[in-house]
Amino acid sequence: ARVLEIARRLSRGEALGTADEEEEEEEGCRRHREPLEVFCKEDGALLCAICRESRAHRAHTVLPVPEAVREYKEQIQARLQTLKDDRDKLLEFREAEMRRNW
């Protein structure tokens, strides 16, 4: 959900959400005061270059933020399309059943 919200806001060119997030965005990493440049897929978090090289994230898969946004946006759109298709099938089934009952 957090990734979705970040992706949605970045795609609209908005600043990130809450006051804490806005403060983090302006200042970068809270611990190192570096810009947040990569996204850790395992932890679902934005990282600075120093955090990225720490033991906690060294073995994790990371992506540049724009690439992560694009990847997650594509996944979300594909899943949304599947849900829309399922909804359309259910509505057609419902309509057919209503006609049959009449």
N, CA, C and O atoms as CSV, one atom per row, in Angstrom:
chain,resi,resn,atom,element,x,y,z
A,1,ALA,N,N,0.824,-1.191,0.000
A,1,ALA,CA,C,0.000,0.000,0.000
A,1,ALA,C,C,0.871,1.258,0.000
A,1,ALA,O,O,0.562,2.251,-0.660
A,2,ARG,N,N,1.956,1.186,0.753
A,2,ARG,CA,C,2.856,2.349,0.830
A,2,ARG,C,C,3.490,2.627,-0.532
A,2,ARG,O,O,3.603,3.778,-0.954
A,3,VAL,N,N,3.901,1.557,-1.210
A,3,VAL,CA,C,4.506,1.704,-2.533
A,3,VAL,C,C,3.496,2.266,-3.513
A,3,VAL,O,O,3.819,3.128,-4.330
A,4,LEU,N,N,2.269,1.770,-3.426
A,4,LEU,CA,C,1.214,2.267,-4.306
A,4,LEU,C,C,1.003,3.756,-4.105
A,4,LEU,O,O,0.909,4.509,-5.074
A,5,GLU,N,N,0.929,4.182,-2.854
A,5,GLU,CA,C,0.722,5.602,-2.574
A,5,GLU,C,C,1.892,6.438,-3.069
A,5,GLU,O,O,1.690,7.511,-3.637
A,6,ILE,N,N,3.108,5.960,-2.860
A,6,ILE,CA,C,4.299,6.680,-3.338
A,6,ILE,C,C,4.271,6.769,-4.857
A,6,ILE,O,O,4.506,7.836,-5.423
A,7,ALA,N,N,3.985,5.649,-5.519
A,7,ALA,CA,C,3.944,5.629,-6.982
A,7,ALA,C,C,2.873,6.563,-7.521
A,7,ALA,O,O,3.099,7.296,-8.484
A,8,ARG,N,N,1.704,6.531,-6.891
A,8,ARG,CA,C,0.599,7.377,-7.340
A,8,ARG,C,C,0.966,8.854,-7.227
A,8,ARG,O,O,0.731,9.635,-8.148
A,9,ARG,N,N,1.540,9.221,-6.098
A,9,ARG,CA,C,1.878,10.629,-5.893
A,9,ARG,C,C,3.038,11.072,-6.776
A,9,ARG,O,O,3.035,12.190,-7.292
A,10,LEU,N,N,4.020,10.211,-6.950
A,10,LEU,CA,C,5.141,10.579,-7.814
A,10,LEU,C,C,4.694,10.712,-9.264
A,10,LEU,O,O,5.163,11.593,-9.983
A,11,SER,N,N,3.776,9.827,-9.699
A,11,SER,CA,C,3.299,9.912,-11.075
A,11,SER,C,C,2.500,11.186,-11.320
A,11,SER,O,O,2.440,11.675,-12.448
A,12,ARG,N,N,1.883,11.728,-10.264
A,12,ARG,CA,C,1.144,12.984,-10.385
A,12,ARG,C,C,2.022,14.188,-10.096
A,12,ARG,O,O,1.571,15.329,-10.194
A,13,GLY,N,N,3.281,13.937,-9.738
A,13,GLY,CA,C,4.198,15.033,-9.460
A,13,GLY,C,C,3.949,15.694,-8.120
A,13,GLY,O,O,4.362,16.834,-7.907
A,14,GLU,N,N,3.276,14.993,-7.206
A,14,GLU,CA,C,2.976,15.558,-5.894
A,14,GLU,C,C,4.094,15.236,-4.918
A,14,GLU,O,O,4.887,14.319,-5.131
A,15,ALA,N,N,4.140,16.006,-3.851
A,15,ALA,CA,C,5.048,15.696,-2.745
A,15,ALA,C,C,4.477,14.502,-2.005
A,15,ALA,O,O,3.285,14.212,-2.107
A,16,LEU,N,N,5.329,13.807,-1.258
A,16,LEU,CA,C,4.865,12.647,-0.511
A,16,LEU,C,C,4.055,13.078,0.691
A,16,LEU,O,O,4.249,14.168,1.229
A,17,GLY,N,N,3.123,12.194,1.119
A,17,GLY,CA,C,2.065,12.344,2.088
A,17,GLY,C,C,2.211,13.076,3.397
A,17,GLY,O,O,2.165,14.306,3.416
A,18,THR,N,N,2.384,12.365,4.493
A,18,THR,CA,C,2.269,12.934,5.822
A,18,THR,C,C,3.379,13.923,6.104
A,18,THR,O,O,4.328,14.050,5.330
A,19,ALA,N,N,3.253,14.619,7.214
A,19,ALA,CA,C,4.272,15.603,7.594
A,19,ALA,C,C,5.626,14.940,7.750
A,19,ALA,O,O,6.639,15.502,7.333
A,20,ASP,N,N,5.665,13.743,8.348
A,20,ASP,CA,C,6.935,13.033,8.504
A,20,ASP,C,C,7.533,12.685,7.147
A,20,ASP,O,O,8.734,12.849,6.930
A,21,GLU,N,N,6.691,12.204,6.234
A,21,GLU,CA,C,7.180,11.856,4.906
A,21,GLU,C,C,7.633,13.099,4.150
A,21,GLU,O,O,8.645,13.071,3.450
A,22,GLU,N,N,6.880,14.194,4.293
A,22,GLU,CA,C,7.284,15.419,3.627
A,22,GLU,C,C,8.619,15.897,4.176
A,22,GLU,O,O,9.480,16.346,3.420
A,23,GLU,N,N,8.790,15.803,5.471
A,23,GLU,CA,C,10.051,16.203,6.087
A,23,GLU,C,C,11.173,15.304,5.591
A,23,GLU,O,O,12.272,15.778,5.301
A,24,GLU,N,N,10.899,14.016,5.493
A,24,GLU,CA,C,11.901,13.071,5.010
A,24,GLU,C,C,12.249,13.374,3.555
A,24,GLU,O,O,13.419,13.328,3.174
A,25,GLU,N,N,11.240,13.684,2.741
A,25,GLU,CA,C,11.475,13.986,1.335
A,25,GLU,C,C,12.336,15.226,1.183
A,25,GLU,O,O,13.250,15.252,0.359
A,26,GLU,N,N,12.053,16.251,1.968
A,26,GLU,CA,C,12.811,17.488,1.855
A,26,GLU,C,C,14.253,17.301,2.317
A,26,GLU,O,O,15.186,17.789,1.679
A,27,GLU,N,N,14.427,16.591,3.428
A,27,GLU,CA,C,15.745,16.448,4.015
A,27,GLU,C,C,16.462,15.200,3.537
A,27,GLU,O,O,17.676,15.089,3.707
A,28,GLY,N,N,15.748,14.262,2.947
A,28,GLY,CA,C,16.340,13.004,2.543
A,28,GLY,C,C,16.305,12.019,3.692
A,28,GLY,O,O,15.386,12.034,4.511
A,29,CYS,N,N,17.301,11.173,3.748
A,29,CYS,CA,C,17.396,10.141,4.777
A,29,CYS,C,C,17.498,10.796,6.157
A,29,CYS,O,O,18.314,11.695,6.364
A,30,ARG,N,N,16.679,10.347,7.083
A,30,ARG,CA,C,16.702,10.929,8.427
A,30,ARG,C,C,18.033,10.678,9.122
A,30,ARG,O,O,18.538,11.540,9.840
A,31,ARG,N,N,18.596,9.495,8.907
A,31,ARG,CA,C,19.816,9.138,9.605
A,31,ARG,C,C,21.044,9.820,9.002
A,31,ARG,O,O,21.904,10.305,9.737
A,32,HIS,N,N,21.134,9.861,7.656
A,32,HIS,CA,C,22.348,10.353,7.006
A,32,HIS,C,C,22.199,11.704,6.318
A,32,HIS,O,O,23.189,12.286,5.873
A,33,ARG,N,N,20.972,12.207,6.227
A,33,ARG,CA,C,20.700,13.490,5.559
A,33,ARG,C,C,21.156,13.478,4.102
A,33,ARG,O,O,21.596,14.494,3.563
A,34,GLU,N,N,21.042,12.311,3.483
A,34,GLU,CA,C,21.385,12.141,2.067
A,34,GLU,C,C,20.091,12.014,1.270
A,34,GLU,O,O,19.060,11.639,1.828
A,35,PRO,N,N,20.129,12.321,-0.030
A,35,PRO,CA,C,18.917,12.166,-0.849
A,35,PRO,C,C,18.531,10.688,-0.981
A,35,PRO,O,O,19.391,9.810,-1.037
A,36,LEU,N,N,17.231,10.439,-1.030
A,36,LEU,CA,C,16.713,9.086,-1.202
A,36,LEU,C,C,16.748,8.754,-2.686
A,36,LEU,O,O,16.001,9.332,-3.475
A,37,GLU,N,N,17.612,7.828,-3.063
A,37,GLU,CA,C,17.878,7.569,-4.480
A,37,GLU,C,C,17.396,6.220,-4.980
A,37,GLU,O,O,17.145,6.065,-6.176
A,38,VAL,N,N,17.259,5.232,-4.090
A,38,VAL,CA,C,16.889,3.893,-4.521
A,38,VAL,C,C,15.753,3.350,-3.659
A,38,VAL,O,O,15.494,3.835,-2.558
A,39,PHE,N,N,15.081,2.325,-4.195
A,39,PHE,CA,C,13.974,1.676,-3.513
A,39,PHE,C,C,14.355,0.233,-3.239
A,39,PHE,O,O,14.719,-0.497,-4.161
A,40,CYS,N,N,14.276,-0.190,-1.982
A,40,CYS,CA,C,14.572,-1.565,-1.578
A,40,CYS,C,C,13.293,-2.389,-1.740
A,40,CYS,O,O,12.291,-2.135,-1.072
A,41,LYS,N,N,13.340,-3.379,-2.635
A,41,LYS,CA,C,12.156,-4.197,-2.888
A,41,LYS,C,C,11.798,-5.071,-1.690
A,41,LYS,O,O,10.617,-5.259,-1.400
A,42,GLU,N,N,12.789,-5.605,-0.994
A,42,GLU,CA,C,12.518,-6.487,0.140
A,42,GLU,C,C,11.835,-5.743,1.285
A,42,GLU,O,O,10.906,-6.269,1.898
A,43,ASP,N,N,12.285,-4.530,1.576
A,43,ASP,CA,C,11.740,-3.770,2.697
A,43,ASP,C,C,10.671,-2.771,2.286
A,43,ASP,O,O,9.976,-2.229,3.145
A,44,GLY,N,N,10.524,-2.515,0.992
A,44,GLY,CA,C,9.542,-1.543,0.532
A,44,GLY,C,C,9.845,-0.145,1.036
A,44,GLY,O,O,8.943,0.587,1.441
A,45,ALA,N,N,11.130,0.226,1.011
A,45,ALA,CA,C,11.530,1.515,1.576
A,45,ALA,C,C,12.464,2.256,0.630
A,45,ALA,O,O,13.213,1.648,-0.135
A,46,LEU,N,N,12.403,3.579,0.700
A,46,LEU,CA,C,13.335,4.420,-0.034
A,46,LEU,C,C,14.627,4.514,0.771
A,46,LEU,O,O,14.593,4.651,1.994
A,47,LEU,N,N,15.771,4.441,0.080
A,47,LEU,CA,C,17.067,4.442,0.752
A,47,LEU,C,C,18.005,5.479,0.155
A,47,LEU,O,O,17.912,5.826,-1.022
A,48,CYS,N,N,18.908,5.962,0.994
A,48,CYS,CA,C,20.001,6.802,0.502
A,48,CYS,C,C,21.163,5.874,0.126
A,48,CYS,O,O,21.100,4.670,0.376
A,49,ALA,N,N,22.208,6.422,-0.465
A,49,ALA,CA,C,23.351,5.616,-0.891
A,49,ALA,C,C,24.037,4.952,0.300
A,49,ALA,O,O,24.509,3.822,0.178
A,50,ILE,N,N,24.101,5.613,1.424
A,50,ILE,CA,C,24.762,5.055,2.603
A,50,ILE,C,C,23.949,3.896,3.175
A,50,ILE,O,O,24.507,2.850,3.507
A,51,CYS,N,N,22.642,4.076,3.289
A,51,CYS,CA,C,21.787,2.998,3.783
A,51,CYS,C,C,21.829,1.801,2.832
A,51,CYS,O,O,21.801,0.652,3.272
A,52,ARG,N,N,21.895,2.071,1.556
A,52,ARG,CA,C,21.926,1.014,0.541
A,52,ARG,C,C,23.140,0.117,0.747
A,52,ARG,O,O,23.049,-1.089,0.517
A,53,GLU,N,N,24.260,0.664,1.169
A,53,GLU,CA,C,25.484,-0.102,1.361
A,53,GLU,C,C,25.589,-0.706,2.758
A,53,GLU,O,O,26.540,-1.438,3.032
A,54,SER,N,N,24.648,-0.423,3.642
A,54,SER,CA,C,24.691,-0.972,4.997
A,54,SER,C,C,24.416,-2.475,4.953
A,54,SER,O,O,23.891,-2.993,3.967
A,55,ARG,N,N,24.773,-3.158,6.021
A,55,ARG,CA,C,24.542,-4.608,6.105
A,55,ARG,C,C,23.071,-4.947,5.967
A,55,ARG,O,O,22.719,-5.992,5.419
A,56,ALA,N,N,22.223,-4.081,6.455
A,56,ALA,CA,C,20.779,-4.339,6.439
A,56,ALA,C,C,20.206,-4.443,5.035
A,56,ALA,O,O,19.206,-5.131,4.831
A,57,HIS,N,N,20.818,-3.774,4.060
A,57,HIS,CA,C,20.259,-3.741,2.699
A,57,HIS,C,C,21.227,-4.228,1.623
A,57,HIS,O,O,20.832,-4.359,0.464
A,58,ARG,N,N,22.469,-4.495,1.972
A,58,ARG,CA,C,23.486,-4.829,0.975
A,58,ARG,C,C,23.072,-5.976,0.060
A,58,ARG,O,O,23.303,-5.915,-1.147
A,59,ALA,N,N,22.471,-7.006,0.611
A,59,ALA,CA,C,22.091,-8.178,-0.186
A,59,ALA,C,C,20.707,-8.040,-0.824
A,59,ALA,O,O,20.274,-8.931,-1.555
A,60,HIS,N,N,20.018,-6.945,-0.558
A,60,HIS,CA,C,18.660,-6.751,-1.087
A,60,HIS,C,C,18.678,-6.243,-2.528
A,60,HIS,O,O,19.655,-5.657,-2.993
A,61,THR,N,N,17.580,-6.485,-3.207
A,61,THR,CA,C,17.395,-5.966,-4.555
A,61,THR,C,C,16.930,-4.522,-4.447
A,61,THR,O,O,15.930,-4.235,-3.788
A,62,VAL,N,N,17.648,-3.616,-5.090
A,62,VAL,CA,C,17.257,-2.210,-5.085
A,62,VAL,C,C,17.114,-1.720,-6.518
A,62,VAL,O,O,17.767,-2.227,-7.430
A,63,LEU,N,N,16.259,-0.738,-6.701
A,63,LEU,CA,C,16.009,-0.131,-7.999
A,63,LEU,C,C,16.065,1.376,-7.861
A,63,LEU,O,O,15.741,1.914,-6.802
A,64,PRO,N,N,16.476,2.071,-8.928
A,64,PRO,CA,C,16.335,3.533,-8.901
A,64,PRO,C,C,14.854,3.873,-8.731
A,64,PRO,O,O,13.994,3.152,-9.237
A,65,VAL,N,N,14.554,4.941,-8.039
A,65,VAL,CA,C,13.175,5.293,-7.715
A,65,VAL,C,C,12.284,5.364,-8.963
A,65,VAL,O,O,11.201,4.779,-8.948
A,66,PRO,N,N,12.688,6.052,-10.046
A,66,PRO,CA,C,11.784,6.106,-11.210
A,66,PRO,C,C,11.494,4.717,-11.794
A,66,PRO,O,O,10.378,4.453,-12.241
A,67,GLU,N,N,12.486,3.844,-11.790
A,67,GLU,CA,C,12.278,2.493,-12.310
A,67,GLU,C,C,11.328,1.705,-11.407
A,67,GLU,O,O,10.474,0.969,-11.902
A,68,ALA,N,N,11.470,1.851,-10.095
A,68,ALA,CA,C,10.579,1.175,-9.148
A,68,ALA,C,C,9.147,1.668,-9.324
A,68,ALA,O,O,8.204,0.877,-9.302
A,69,VAL,N,N,8.990,2.966,-9.498
A,69,VAL,CA,C,7.654,3.532,-9.715
A,69,VAL,C,C,7.042,2.938,-10.976
A,69,VAL,O,O,5.884,2.519,-10.972
A,70,ARG,N,N,7.811,2.902,-12.043
A,70,ARG,CA,C,7.318,2.362,-13.312
A,70,ARG,C,C,6.943,0.883,-13.165
A,70,ARG,O,O,5.889,0.461,-13.642
A,71,GLU,N,N,7.798,0.101,-12.508
A,71,GLU,CA,C,7.540,-1.331,-12.332
A,71,GLU,C,C,6.277,-1.587,-11.521
A,71,GLU,O,O,5.430,-2.389,-11.916
A,72,TYR,N,N,6.153,-0.906,-10.388
A,72,TYR,CA,C,4.978,-1.119,-9.547
A,72,TYR,C,C,3.718,-0.565,-10.192
A,72,TYR,O,O,2.635,-1.123,-10.019
A,73,LYS,N,N,3.850,0.504,-10.917
A,73,LYS,CA,C,2.692,1.072,-11.608
A,73,LYS,C,C,2.164,0.082,-12.647
A,73,LYS,O,O,0.953,-0.096,-12.778
A,74,GLU,N,N,3.079,-0.567,-13.390
A,74,GLU,CA,C,2.673,-1.569,-14.379
A,74,GLU,C,C,1.981,-2.748,-13.711
A,74,GLU,O,O,0.971,-3.240,-14.214
A,75,GLN,N,N,2.514,-3.208,-12.580
A,75,GLN,CA,C,1.898,-4.321,-11.852
A,75,GLN,C,C,0.507,-3.947,-11.366
A,75,GLN,O,O,-0.428,-4.740,-11.476
A,76,ILE,N,N,0.371,-2.760,-10.837
A,76,ILE,CA,C,-0.918,-2.308,-10.316
A,76,ILE,C,C,-1.933,-2.187,-11.442
A,76,ILE,O,O,-3.087,-2.588,-11.285
A,77,GLN,N,N,-1.510,-1.634,-12.581
A,77,GLN,CA,C,-2.425,-1.482,-13.706
A,77,GLN,C,C,-2.866,-2.841,-14.244
A,77,GLN,O,O,-4.027,-3.011,-14.615
A,78,ALA,N,N,-1.943,-3.817,-14.289
A,78,ALA,CA,C,-2.302,-5.156,-14.757
A,78,ALA,C,C,-3.312,-5.806,-13.811
A,78,ALA,O,O,-4.276,-6.424,-14.262
A,79,ARG,N,N,-3.097,-5.670,-12.518
A,79,ARG,CA,C,-4.026,-6.247,-11.544
A,79,ARG,C,C,-5.364,-5.528,-11.573
A,79,ARG,O,O,-6.412,-6.157,-11.424
A,80,LEU,N,N,-5.336,-4.232,-11.762
A,80,LEU,CA,C,-6.574,-3.468,-11.863
A,80,LEU,C,C,-7.377,-3.908,-13.078
A,80,LEU,O,O,-8.599,-4.033,-12.997
A,81,GLN,N,N,-6.710,-4.143,-14.200
A,81,GLN,CA,C,-7.399,-4.593,-15.406
A,81,GLN,C,C,-8.050,-5.949,-15.178
A,81,GLN,O,O,-9.175,-6.182,-15.619
A,82,THR,N,N,-7.345,-6.850,-14.488
A,82,THR,CA,C,-7.909,-8.164,-14.163
A,82,THR,C,C,-9.162,-8.008,-13.307
A,82,THR,O,O,-10.166,-8.678,-13.549
A,83,LEU,N,N,-9.112,-7.136,-12.318
A,83,LEU,CA,C,-10.278,-6.903,-11.464
A,83,LEU,C,C,-11.446,-6.315,-12.256
A,83,LEU,O,O,-12.600,-6.687,-12.042
A,84,LYS,N,N,-11.138,-5.399,-13.169
A,84,LYS,CA,C,-12.202,-4.813,-13.996
A,84,LYS,C,C,-12.846,-5.878,-14.870
A,84,LYS,O,O,-14.068,-5.910,-15.013
A,85,ASP,N,N,-12.031,-6.750,-15.458
A,85,ASP,CA,C,-12.564,-7.829,-16.294
A,85,ASP,C,C,-13.449,-8.762,-15.473
A,85,ASP,O,O,-14.526,-9.158,-15.920
A,86,ASP,N,N,-12.989,-9.114,-14.268
A,86,ASP,CA,C,-13.792,-9.976,-13.389
A,86,ASP,C,C,-15.106,-9.301,-13.015
A,86,ASP,O,O,-16.153,-9.948,-12.986
A,87,ARG,N,N,-15.054,-7.994,-12.728
A,87,ARG,CA,C,-16.265,-7.258,-12.378
A,87,ARG,C,C,-17.252,-7.271,-13.548
A,87,ARG,O,O,-18.451,-7.474,-13.355
A,88,ASP,N,N,-16.735,-7.052,-14.766
A,88,ASP,CA,C,-17.609,-7.054,-15.937
A,88,ASP,C,C,-18.275,-8.415,-16.130
A,88,ASP,O,O,-19.458,-8.484,-16.465
A,89,LYS,N,N,-17.525,-9.494,-15.923
A,89,LYS,CA,C,-18.097,-10.838,-16.048
A,89,LYS,C,C,-19.187,-11.055,-15.008
A,89,LYS,O,O,-20.243,-11.611,-15.312
A,90,LEU,N,N,-18.928,-10.611,-13.775
A,90,LEU,CA,C,-19.929,-10.767,-12.712
A,90,LEU,C,C,-21.189,-9.959,-13.002
A,90,LEU,O,O,-22.301,-10.426,-12.756
A,91,LEU,N,N,-21.014,-8.750,-13.523
A,91,LEU,CA,C,-22.183,-7.934,-13.857
A,91,LEU,C,C,-22.996,-8.569,-14.981
A,91,LEU,O,O,-24.226,-8.544,-14.951
A,92,GLU,N,N,-22.314,-9.134,-15.969
A,92,GLU,CA,C,-23.016,-9.830,-17.059
A,92,GLU,C,C,-23.777,-11.036,-16.518
A,92,GLU,O,O,-24.922,-11.277,-16.901
A,93,PHE,N,N,-23.143,-11.785,-15.636
A,93,PHE,CA,C,-23.795,-12.949,-15.033
A,93,PHE,C,C,-25.012,-12.519,-14.226
A,93,PHE,O,O,-26.070,-13.142,-14.311
A,94,ARG,N,N,-24.863,-11.458,-13.447
A,94,ARG,CA,C,-25.967,-10.937,-12.631
A,94,ARG,C,C,-27.136,-10.518,-13.522
A,94,ARG,O,O,-28.293,-10.830,-13.239
A,95,GLU,N,N,-26.816,-9.812,-14.594
A,95,GLU,CA,C,-27.866,-9.359,-15.513
A,95,GLU,C,C,-28.581,-10.539,-16.155
A,95,GLU,O,O,-29.806,-10.525,-16.284
A,96,ALA,N,N,-27.829,-11.562,-16.559
A,96,ALA,CA,C,-28.427,-12.742,-17.166
A,96,ALA,C,C,-29.337,-13.462,-16.162
A,96,ALA,O,O,-30.416,-13.925,-16.530
A,97,GLU,N,N,-28.916,-13.556,-14.916
A,97,GLU,CA,C,-29.727,-14.193,-13.893
A,97,GLU,C,C,-31.000,-13.404,-13.612
A,97,GLU,O,O,-32.069,-13.982,-13.414
A,98,MET,N,N,-30.875,-12.074,-13.597
A,98,MET,CA,C,-32.065,-11.239,-13.365
A,98,MET,C,C,-33.061,-11.416,-14.501
A,98,MET,O,O,-34.266,-11.492,-14.258
A,99,ARG,N,N,-32.574,-11.483,-15.747
A,99,ARG,CA,C,-33.462,-11.686,-16.885
A,99,ARG,C,C,-34.135,-13.063,-16.820
A,99,ARG,O,O,-35.320,-13.212,-17.121
A,100,ARG,N,N,-33.348,-14.050,-16.422
A,100,ARG,CA,C,-33.889,-15.400,-16.313
A,100,ARG,C,C,-34.964,-15.475,-15.229
A,100,ARG,O,O,-35.969,-16.164,-15.402
A,101,ASN,N,N,-34.762,-14.780,-14.129
A,101,ASN,CA,C,-35.749,-14.784,-13.046
A,101,ASN,C,C,-37.034,-14.064,-13.447
A,101,ASN,O,O,-38.115,-14.431,-12.985
A,102,TRP,N,N,-36.931,-13.043,-14.300
A,102,TRP,CA,C,-38.131,-12.335,-14.742
A,102,TRP,C,C,-38.917,-13.230,-15.650
A,102,TRP,O,O,-39.973,-12.834,-16.143
